[in-house]
Coordinates of C-alpha atoms (C1' of nucleotides) in Angstrom, one line a residue:
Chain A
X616 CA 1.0 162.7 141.7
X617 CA 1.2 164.8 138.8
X618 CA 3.7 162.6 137.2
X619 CA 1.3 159.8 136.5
X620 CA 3.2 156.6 134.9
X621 CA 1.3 154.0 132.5
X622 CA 3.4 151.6 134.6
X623 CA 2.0 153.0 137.7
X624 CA -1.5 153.5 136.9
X625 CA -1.5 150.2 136.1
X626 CA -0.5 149.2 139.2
X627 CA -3.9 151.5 140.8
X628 CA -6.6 150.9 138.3
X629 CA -5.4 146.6 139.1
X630 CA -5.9 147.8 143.1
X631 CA -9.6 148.9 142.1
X632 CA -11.2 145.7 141.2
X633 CA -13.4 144.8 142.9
X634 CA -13.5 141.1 144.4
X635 CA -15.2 139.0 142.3
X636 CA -14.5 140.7 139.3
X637 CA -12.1 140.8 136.0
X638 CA -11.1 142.9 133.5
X639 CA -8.5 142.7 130.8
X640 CA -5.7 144.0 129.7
X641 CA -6.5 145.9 126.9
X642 CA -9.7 147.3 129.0
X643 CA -6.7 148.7 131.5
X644 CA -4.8 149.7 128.7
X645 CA -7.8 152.0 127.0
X646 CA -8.3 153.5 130.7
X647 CA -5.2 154.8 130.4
X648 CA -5.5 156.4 127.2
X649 CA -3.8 154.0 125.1
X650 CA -6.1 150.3 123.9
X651 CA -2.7 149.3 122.3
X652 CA 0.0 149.8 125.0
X653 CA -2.0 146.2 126.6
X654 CA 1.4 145.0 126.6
X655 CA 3.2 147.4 128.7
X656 CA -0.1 146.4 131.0
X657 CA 0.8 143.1 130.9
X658 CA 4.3 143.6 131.4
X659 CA 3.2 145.5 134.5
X660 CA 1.6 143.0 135.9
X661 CA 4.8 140.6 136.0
X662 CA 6.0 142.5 138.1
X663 CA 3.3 142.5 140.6
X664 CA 3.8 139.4 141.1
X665 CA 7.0 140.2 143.6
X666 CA 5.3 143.9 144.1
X667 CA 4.5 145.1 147.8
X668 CA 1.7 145.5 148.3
X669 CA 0.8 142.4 146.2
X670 CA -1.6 143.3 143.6
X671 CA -4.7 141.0 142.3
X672 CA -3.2 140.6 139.3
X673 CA -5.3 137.4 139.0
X674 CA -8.4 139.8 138.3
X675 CA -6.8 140.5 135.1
X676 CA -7.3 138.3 132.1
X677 CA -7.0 138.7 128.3
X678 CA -9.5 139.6 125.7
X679 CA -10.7 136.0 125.4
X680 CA -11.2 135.7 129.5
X681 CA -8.5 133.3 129.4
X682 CA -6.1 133.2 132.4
X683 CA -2.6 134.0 130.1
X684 CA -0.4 134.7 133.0
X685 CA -1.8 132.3 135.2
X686 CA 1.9 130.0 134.3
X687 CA 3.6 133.3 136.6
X688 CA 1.6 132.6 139.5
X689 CA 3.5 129.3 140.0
X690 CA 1.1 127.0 138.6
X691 CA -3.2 126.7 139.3
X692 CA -2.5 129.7 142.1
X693 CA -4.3 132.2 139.7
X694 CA -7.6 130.3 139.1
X695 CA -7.5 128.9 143.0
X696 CA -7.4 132.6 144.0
X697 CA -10.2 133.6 141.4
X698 CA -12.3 130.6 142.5
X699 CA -11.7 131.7 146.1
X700 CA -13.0 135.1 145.0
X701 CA -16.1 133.4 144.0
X702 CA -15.5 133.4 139.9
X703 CA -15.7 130.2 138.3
X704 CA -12.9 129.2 136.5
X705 CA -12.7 126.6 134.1
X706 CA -10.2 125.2 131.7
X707 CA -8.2 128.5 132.3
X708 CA -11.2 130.6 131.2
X709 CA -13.3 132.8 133.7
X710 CA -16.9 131.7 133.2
X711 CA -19.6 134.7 132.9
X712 CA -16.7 137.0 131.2
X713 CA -19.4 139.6 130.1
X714 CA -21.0 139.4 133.4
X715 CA -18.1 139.4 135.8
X716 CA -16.3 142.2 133.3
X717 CA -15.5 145.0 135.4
X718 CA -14.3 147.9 132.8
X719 CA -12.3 151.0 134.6
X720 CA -13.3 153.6 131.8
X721 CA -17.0 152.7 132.7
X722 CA -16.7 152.0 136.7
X723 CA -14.4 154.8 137.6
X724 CA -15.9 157.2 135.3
X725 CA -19.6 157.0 137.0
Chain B
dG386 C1' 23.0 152.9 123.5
dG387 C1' 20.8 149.4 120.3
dA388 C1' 18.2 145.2 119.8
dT389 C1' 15.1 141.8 121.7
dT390 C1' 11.3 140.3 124.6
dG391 C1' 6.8 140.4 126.9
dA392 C1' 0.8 138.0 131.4
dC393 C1' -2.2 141.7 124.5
dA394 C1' -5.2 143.5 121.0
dA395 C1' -6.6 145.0 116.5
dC396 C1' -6.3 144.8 111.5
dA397 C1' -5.4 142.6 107.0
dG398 C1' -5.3 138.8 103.8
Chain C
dT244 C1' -13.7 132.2 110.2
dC245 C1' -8.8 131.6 111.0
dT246 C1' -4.0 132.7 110.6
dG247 C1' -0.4 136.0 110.2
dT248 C1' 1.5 140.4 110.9
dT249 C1' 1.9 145.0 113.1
dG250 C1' 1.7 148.4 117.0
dC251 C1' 2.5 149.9 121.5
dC252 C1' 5.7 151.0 125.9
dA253 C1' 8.9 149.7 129.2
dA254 C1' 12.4 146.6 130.8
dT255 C1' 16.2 143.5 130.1
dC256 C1' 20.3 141.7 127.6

DNA sequence: GGATTGACAACAG
DNA sequence: TCTGTTGCCAATC
């Protein structure tokens, strides 16, 4: 797919994390090419909420850790599914940030 | 077709 | 250190 779409990569990179792991927005965003276009990356991840296949878009936290979109989910879904997943989520935030972190420029470019 | 909004992030004061 | 403003790209009104 030569025609690769920020939108769309968005879409693939969120597909690659692993269980058990998050990453943010802006780390997407900089995978990509662009650090500042996080908010196209966020805007692409409203819409996975209704996309098929359904995409973990509860892996995918801000800069701070803090579960932002967590209110499109349709209430605690986001931190249930993260807490499923084994991350400990509290107060919104994901616990162990640093250590759960899973950065695509890094994991994908080993 | 133009203006506004949006699950963010970085810089300036 | 914190608050305020700007930038980015796509979608929606």
């Amino acid at each position: 797919m030569a025609d690769y779409n920020f939108y769309d990569n968005v879409y693939d990179v969120v597909r690659l994390i692993p269980k058990g792991r998050v990453t943010s927005y802006g780390a997407i965003a900089a995978y990509l090419g662009s650090k500042q276009s996080s908010r196209v990356v966020g805007y692409a991840m409203m819409a996975a909420g209704t996309a098929n296949p359904p995409i973990p878009a509860h892996r995918v936290v801000n800069r701070q850790g803090l579960l932002t979109g967590k209110f499109h989910f349709g209430g605690d879904t986001m931190e249930q599914l993260l807490a499923s997943e084994g991350v400990e989520v509290i107060d919104d935030k994901v616990q162990h940030f640093k250590v759960l972190y899973w950065d695509p420029a890094i994991e994908l470019t080993l």
